[in-house]
């Protein structure tokens, strides 16, 4: 991956084939669960993306015609920085035409003008699934979405991911029970714990006005992992007490029930360190990290948002969603050397049909057409040079089989380029062993 | 389709399912023909998109961080206006890592700040397939791409498309043979013939300095349709003579050979009116129009470009490609009322599993999991209200089957909501009749 514009990744064909596989597997799971495909426009009104104060930490890209009159002033349109905010806008606009609860998935680019680094891009593809209800929305939906994320990750050819789940109400209730009133400020500091460590978080909390005892408890709770009811007692033992804490804890334990059907125990864990920054979440929050590479940032995330539509409509439209960072997964897999192969596939073609000579090209084309009609991707050799040269090209492209079209007395033959086995074959019946 | 931002279409779930089908069918054909998937970044350096004089007729959108210092001046980055220019840039940058001839397909958005109207959008999805060679590229590739376009269109659930093929060399040679030197100026006027008619084109040509006789011949050639060698004589009868005309005619006749394997005769026609505006094409040009709606503009296009990489490298990298306007197809199908259905599907789910009561929800979830593992998309009812209400929701979503989970002595049953037939079923073996 070489980049002329930093932060705008482009892949080689062999890497793109891997990316397509990731996206197709994700889409397949989302569709199996009844989520409808959707694309929203890439461009929003800038005012819809900016925070209430007109500013944001998302580093938004404005968009304006190059031919625009400079007197038009600043860009009024902007590229979306995630898929959730546009989706909420879409739902409010179309709510009379939608059936609620509305489940959709969306695989699209998003853009943020942040400084590029490993796992952080200025243009990146996200695969999101969300459900939005009209009126009330049970915590059952939160569990459904965590289970969907779990099932989807389990079919991807990437390193094992552990899902870390928390609940905003649990943290907020815990803080309130301790008498802390500056909830966003406290969350923002606690959210840095993975980066700066517990000691520094404690210091910052005290600097912000918390007593040493309260700061210590805010740090202590982040180290708690919850795998069952018994662990919940460890939270209560810290001495905070608040109705919202109880509700958050109850919701968290319920959502963790998604691990019931998970293939691996321990693949969904309550982790009270997870806060998901300043995002719009109001209850469940989740993120997923590579189990064996804990220093790499989250490859997926999600949570419950009750108020994304408020301000646009009086109707209550709570939602919960998950998001898989396709480009980040690609970046990490490339970084970990997982996209390399001894014989990289550079084409979807399964069969490379050789050409005996230009005057016999039509015979080769005919074989390819027959294979394609049967759903087998086939390429006809672009050259009619010596077989060795043609086979060399097939190897370069990583095509698994070459086809020798029938000629004179001889029939068709197929050669498996990996096992080097060659056998007679009929284009109307032959199938690849596996691809 | 309602639009808050004019020219940025967004679809309803039932329409999106149709769009996904279009895109998936196109991708499938492109992959069957051995074209590798690719995505290039959405953003290019503005200088790479602008013409040599720094201007363009493409109405390009510039991109700049909203937080950028105004002193940075005009946007240096811009959204691409098609997929061919970025692809050519990609190929030049990566040429040492690619295997030539390089075949790729790309389904992505592009952006143009033009005035929106039926079939013209500011954000639109294109599905492109191109092959780029290193060195020389035989006209055989042009025929391959026209055949690919033909095959792909034939599998799409859209109105019948006729492919109109021409060759830039034929037109240029014809003009030169008549003694006309201003080729681009002449082409630009002739290209308007579908919009303004032959009489007006003749007038404009004369106004530009052509003699009445030459102008008349330039108009006359546009009415010629070529279906075989015999029609070629009609071109020569117009009295122009030039080596480039002969070459263009020879290439055109060869490319029309793609109709050999086409399902419908007359679905690929030589049409000497086709010029493809000021695009980068140098030989074959093609566009496709709905046979029964000839007033709607082209839904696909393509052609041969020999010089897109020049200026970046001394290496010769000629290419030929085709492009299907997915958003335009959607817009026209919506316009023609083809996206309406009496029972629109609003979800990929094939089965809607009813819930007898909240305490029995797990039994329904279990049925859904079993079906999904077998590749059958399933939704579990969000409510456990009376069956009638649950079935009403299934109908609203357009799901074809409802599932009554086993209860007490009774076994599982499935009801086809269209035929209203109900029968016992086993989640481990049942399959939908058709979806």
XYZ file of N, CA and C in Angstrom, chain B residues 182-300:
357
model
N -10.644 21.354 -37.994
C -11.041 21.561 -36.595
C -11.849 20.363 -36.104
N -11.136 19.288 -35.747
C -11.812 18.040 -35.361
C -12.596 18.182 -34.053
N -11.951 18.683 -32.951
C -12.711 18.779 -31.690
C -13.936 19.674 -31.828
N -13.799 20.796 -32.503
C -14.914 21.725 -32.668
C -16.052 21.071 -33.425
N -15.711 20.333 -34.464
C -16.732 19.660 -35.258
C -17.421 18.570 -34.436
N -16.614 17.771 -33.731
C -17.162 16.701 -32.896
C -18.122 17.247 -31.855
N -17.728 18.376 -31.257
C -18.524 18.949 -30.177
C -19.923 19.337 -30.678
N -19.950 19.879 -31.892
C -21.250 20.268 -32.456
C -22.060 19.032 -32.848
N -21.396 18.084 -33.532
C -22.096 16.873 -33.982
C -22.654 16.097 -32.787
N -21.929 16.157 -31.662
C -22.347 15.430 -30.465
C -23.707 15.905 -29.950
N -24.129 17.103 -30.363
C -25.400 17.641 -29.861
C -26.596 17.183 -30.677
N -26.353 16.321 -31.669
C -27.414 16.049 -32.635
C -28.677 15.455 -32.018
N -28.484 14.604 -30.992
C -29.678 14.005 -30.374
C -30.520 15.074 -29.695
N -29.861 16.109 -29.176
C -30.590 17.152 -28.447
C -31.195 18.205 -29.368
N -30.404 18.668 -30.366
C -30.872 19.835 -31.134
C -31.312 19.487 -32.550
N -31.055 18.260 -32.987
C -31.527 17.849 -34.311
C -30.521 18.177 -35.408
N -30.650 17.475 -36.564
C -29.688 17.602 -37.664
C -29.667 19.001 -38.310
N -30.824 19.627 -38.450
C -30.859 20.928 -39.132
C -30.013 21.941 -38.377
N -30.226 21.979 -37.058
C -29.511 22.941 -36.217
C -28.006 22.640 -36.215
N -27.644 21.340 -36.209
C -26.228 20.970 -36.243
C -25.606 21.482 -37.539
N -26.330 21.296 -38.658
C -25.833 21.791 -39.942
C -25.567 23.287 -39.888
N -26.522 24.035 -39.335
C -26.360 25.490 -39.228
C -25.130 25.863 -38.426
N -24.968 25.179 -37.250
C -23.832 25.490 -36.372
C -22.508 25.204 -37.072
N -22.483 24.112 -37.863
C -21.243 23.746 -38.554
C -20.896 24.808 -39.596
N -21.910 25.272 -40.294
C -21.672 26.316 -41.295
C -21.219 27.604 -40.606
N -21.884 27.895 -39.464
C -21.500 29.090 -38.706
C -20.054 29.006 -38.257
N -19.584 27.789 -38.065
C -18.206 27.608 -37.610
C -17.224 27.644 -38.787
N -17.736 27.765 -39.999
C -16.823 27.957 -41.124
C -16.817 26.832 -42.145
N -17.610 25.776 -41.914
C -17.641 24.687 -42.890
C -18.472 25.115 -44.110
N -18.110 24.604 -45.289
C -18.944 24.838 -46.462
C -20.248 24.068 -46.276
N -21.286 24.504 -46.997
C -22.590 23.850 -46.878
C -22.477 22.376 -47.240
N -21.675 22.061 -48.235
C -21.517 20.682 -48.692
C -20.891 19.810 -47.604
N -19.813 20.333 -46.997
C -19.151 19.556 -45.931
C -20.085 19.377 -44.729
N -20.745 20.470 -44.359
C -21.658 20.399 -43.213
C -22.738 19.346 -43.458
N -23.239 19.340 -44.689
C -24.293 18.383 -45.045
C -23.803 16.942 -44.892
N -22.551 16.712 -45.319
C -22.000 15.354 -45.209
C -21.772 14.956 -43.746
N -21.329 15.941 -42.940
C -21.137 15.663 -41.501
C -22.454 15.278 -40.842
N -23.535 15.888 -41.337
C -24.852 15.549 -40.801
C -25.305 14.204 -41.374
N -25.065 14.005 -42.659
C -25.523 12.785 -43.329
C -24.938 11.529 -42.695
N -23.657 11.582 -42.340
C -23.021 10.365 -41.812
C -23.659 9.938 -40.493
N -24.167 10.929 -39.730
C -24.731 10.564 -38.416
C -25.982 9.708 -38.526
N -26.626 9.731 -39.689
C -27.866 8.951 -39.808
C -27.598 7.504 -40.207
N -26.333 7.177 -40.458
C -26.023 5.821 -40.918
C -25.949 4.841 -39.751
N -26.646 3.741 -39.868
C -26.522 2.645 -38.905
C -25.827 1.491 -39.604
N -24.914 0.862 -38.902
C -24.142 -0.217 -39.513
C -24.433 -1.533 -38.814
N -24.919 -2.477 -39.589
C -25.183 -3.807 -39.046
C -24.291 -4.851 -39.710
N -23.600 -4.484 -40.779
C -22.709 -5.432 -41.443
C -21.883 -4.713 -42.497
N -21.025 -5.460 -43.164
C -20.103 -4.918 -44.172
C -20.830 -4.048 -45.201
N -22.022 -4.511 -45.615
C -22.744 -3.814 -46.680
C -23.020 -2.361 -46.314
N -23.363 -2.129 -45.032
C -23.672 -0.766 -44.603
C -22.445 0.144 -44.654
N -21.270 -0.468 -44.545
C -20.044 0.326 -44.538
C -19.909 1.106 -45.838
N -20.390 0.510 -46.921
C -20.285 1.172 -48.226
C -20.997 2.522 -48.229
N -22.081 2.622 -47.442
C -22.839 3.875 -47.386
C -21.968 5.023 -46.872
N -21.026 4.694 -45.975
C -20.113 5.722 -45.473
C -19.191 6.176 -46.596
N -18.600 5.194 -47.294
C -17.641 5.516 -48.352
C -18.331 6.277 -49.488
N -19.613 5.981 -49.707
C -20.366 6.655 -50.765
C -20.498 8.155 -50.535
N -20.268 8.593 -49.292
C -20.396 10.023 -49.009
C -19.223 10.830 -49.577
N -18.209 10.103 -50.079
C -17.176 10.802 -50.837
C -15.942 11.206 -50.061
N -15.889 10.909 -48.763
C -14.663 11.191 -48.028
C -13.723 9.999 -48.177
N -12.436 10.275 -48.076
C -11.469 9.192 -48.200
C -10.247 9.537 -47.372
N -9.893 8.633 -46.462
C -8.755 8.895 -45.588
C -8.342 7.576 -44.936
N -7.039 7.374 -44.724
C -6.555 6.126 -44.121
C -7.187 5.918 -42.746
N -7.362 7.028 -41.996
C -7.918 6.910 -40.643
C -9.384 6.500 -40.686
N -10.096 6.960 -41.717
C -11.489 6.549 -41.910
C -11.555 5.042 -42.138
N -10.653 4.541 -43.002
C -10.629 3.098 -43.286
C -10.352 2.302 -42.010
N -9.383 2.785 -41.228
C -9.014 2.073 -40.008
C -10.190 2.064 -39.019
N -10.828 3.216 -38.878
C -11.962 3.305 -37.951
C -13.101 2.387 -38.375
N -13.338 2.350 -39.678
C -14.411 1.511 -40.199
C -14.098 0.030 -39.973
N -12.831 -0.331 -40.200
C -12.399 -1.719 -40.005
C -12.564 -2.099 -38.526
N -12.122 -1.205 -37.638
C -12.242 -1.487 -36.198
C -13.711 -1.608 -35.785
N -14.527 -0.695 -36.300
C -15.943 -0.718 -35.931
C -16.592 -2.039 -36.344
N -16.314 -2.458 -37.596
C -16.901 -3.715 -38.066
C -16.429 -4.879 -37.195
N -15.169 -4.847 -36.799
C -14.644 -5.915 -35.948
C -15.352 -5.925 -34.596
N -15.482 -4.741 -33.983
C -16.111 -4.650 -32.654
C -17.569 -5.086 -32.722
N -18.236 -4.756 -33.825
C -19.641 -5.163 -33.975
C -19.778 -6.687 -33.999
N -18.652 -7.371 -34.228
C -18.648 -8.843 -34.164
C -19.068 -9.350 -32.795
N -19.032 -8.463 -31.774
C -19.472 -8.862 -30.432
C -20.936 -9.291 -30.444
N -21.676 -8.850 -31.470
C -23.098 -9.198 -31.538
C -23.289 -10.669 -31.895
N -22.239 -11.285 -32.454
C -22.194 -12.717 -32.752
C -22.839 -13.566 -31.655
N -22.425 -13.276 -30.380
C -22.895 -14.106 -29.282
C -24.039 -13.470 -28.504
N -24.511 -12.336 -28.984
C -25.567 -11.646 -28.236
C -26.884 -12.398 -28.364
N -27.677 -12.350 -27.301
C -28.935 -13.092 -27.279
C -29.919 -12.525 -28.298
N -29.924 -11.202 -28.482
C -30.877 -10.590 -29.406
C -30.138 -9.945 -30.570
N -30.535 -10.268 -31.819
C -29.951 -9.565 -32.949
C -30.355 -8.108 -32.793
N -29.589 -7.217 -33.353
C -29.977 -5.822 -33.328
C -29.745 -5.172 -31.965
N -29.139 -5.904 -31.009
C -28.908 -5.300 -29.706
C -27.552 -4.614 -29.650
N -26.737 -4.784 -30.704
C -25.476 -4.044 -30.842
C -25.439 -3.498 -32.265
N -25.439 -2.197 -32.400
C -25.553 -1.568 -33.712
C -24.484 -0.502 -33.879
N -23.924 -0.411 -35.073
C -23.033 0.708 -35.362
C -23.874 1.953 -35.585
N -23.604 3.017 -34.832
C -24.418 4.235 -34.948
C -23.463 5.401 -35.083
N -23.363 5.959 -36.293
C -22.320 6.948 -36.546
C -22.647 8.324 -35.969
N -23.757 8.392 -35.238
C -24.086 9.645 -34.549
C -23.411 9.755 -33.184
N -22.887 8.650 -32.707
C -22.339 8.637 -31.341
C -20.930 9.223 -31.324
N -20.712 10.270 -30.545
C -19.374 10.864 -30.475
C -18.806 10.873 -29.063
N -19.657 10.754 -28.032
C -19.239 10.791 -26.621
C -18.506 12.083 -26.278
N -19.046 13.181 -26.703
C -18.621 14.514 -26.274
C -17.129 14.753 -26.287
N -16.661 15.423 -25.250
C -15.254 15.798 -25.205
C -14.439 14.800 -24.409
N -14.962 13.571 -24.247
C -14.272 12.615 -23.405
C -12.920 12.221 -23.995
N -12.241 11.402 -23.207
C -10.855 11.031 -23.504
C -10.719 9.880 -24.491
N -11.815 9.522 -25.169
C -11.751 8.351 -26.040
C -10.976 8.613 -27.321
N -10.303 7.550 -27.830
C -9.463 7.698 -29.020
C -9.838 6.732 -30.138
N -10.730 5.779 -29.864
C -11.122 4.815 -30.910
C -12.576 4.444 -30.706
N -12.812 3.178 -30.364
C -14.168 2.711 -30.091
C -14.881 3.589 -29.064
N -16.119 3.941 -29.352
C -16.994 4.542 -28.338
C -18.314 3.786 -28.367
N -18.932 3.674 -27.181
C -20.177 2.924 -27.104
C -21.102 3.599 -26.098
N -22.373 3.575 -26.365
C -23.321 3.935 -25.319
C -24.566 3.091 -25.479
N -25.326 2.991 -24.395
C -26.511 2.139 -24.424
C -27.737 2.917 -24.013
N -28.807 2.753 -24.783
C -30.060 3.446 -24.477
C -31.195 2.426 -24.388
N -32.219 2.748 -23.585
C -33.394 1.893 -23.510
C -34.053 1.851 -24.890
N -34.242 0.649 -25.447
C -34.808 0.512 -26.789
C -36.171 1.174 -26.893
N -36.960 1.025 -25.819
C -38.329 1.535 -25.898
C -38.505 2.931 -25.300
N -37.429 3.518 -24.855
C -37.487 4.876 -24.302
C -36.309 5.674 -24.837
N -36.259 5.871 -26.155
C -35.062 6.442 -26.781
C -34.778 7.875 -26.337
N -35.748 8.552 -25.702
C -35.486 9.931 -25.293
C -34.692 10.025 -23.999
N -34.655 8.929 -23.245
C -33.852 8.945 -22.010
C -32.380 8.817 -22.381
N -31.503 9.550 -21.688
C -30.082 9.504 -22.079
C -29.455 8.155 -21.766
N -28.228 8.008 -22.222
C -27.543 6.718 -22.150
C -27.442 6.224 -20.711
N -27.704 4.938 -20.500
C -27.596 4.339 -19.170
C -26.245 3.658 -18.984
N -25.470 3.557 -20.074
C -24.119 3.021 -19.960
C -23.304 3.598 -21.102
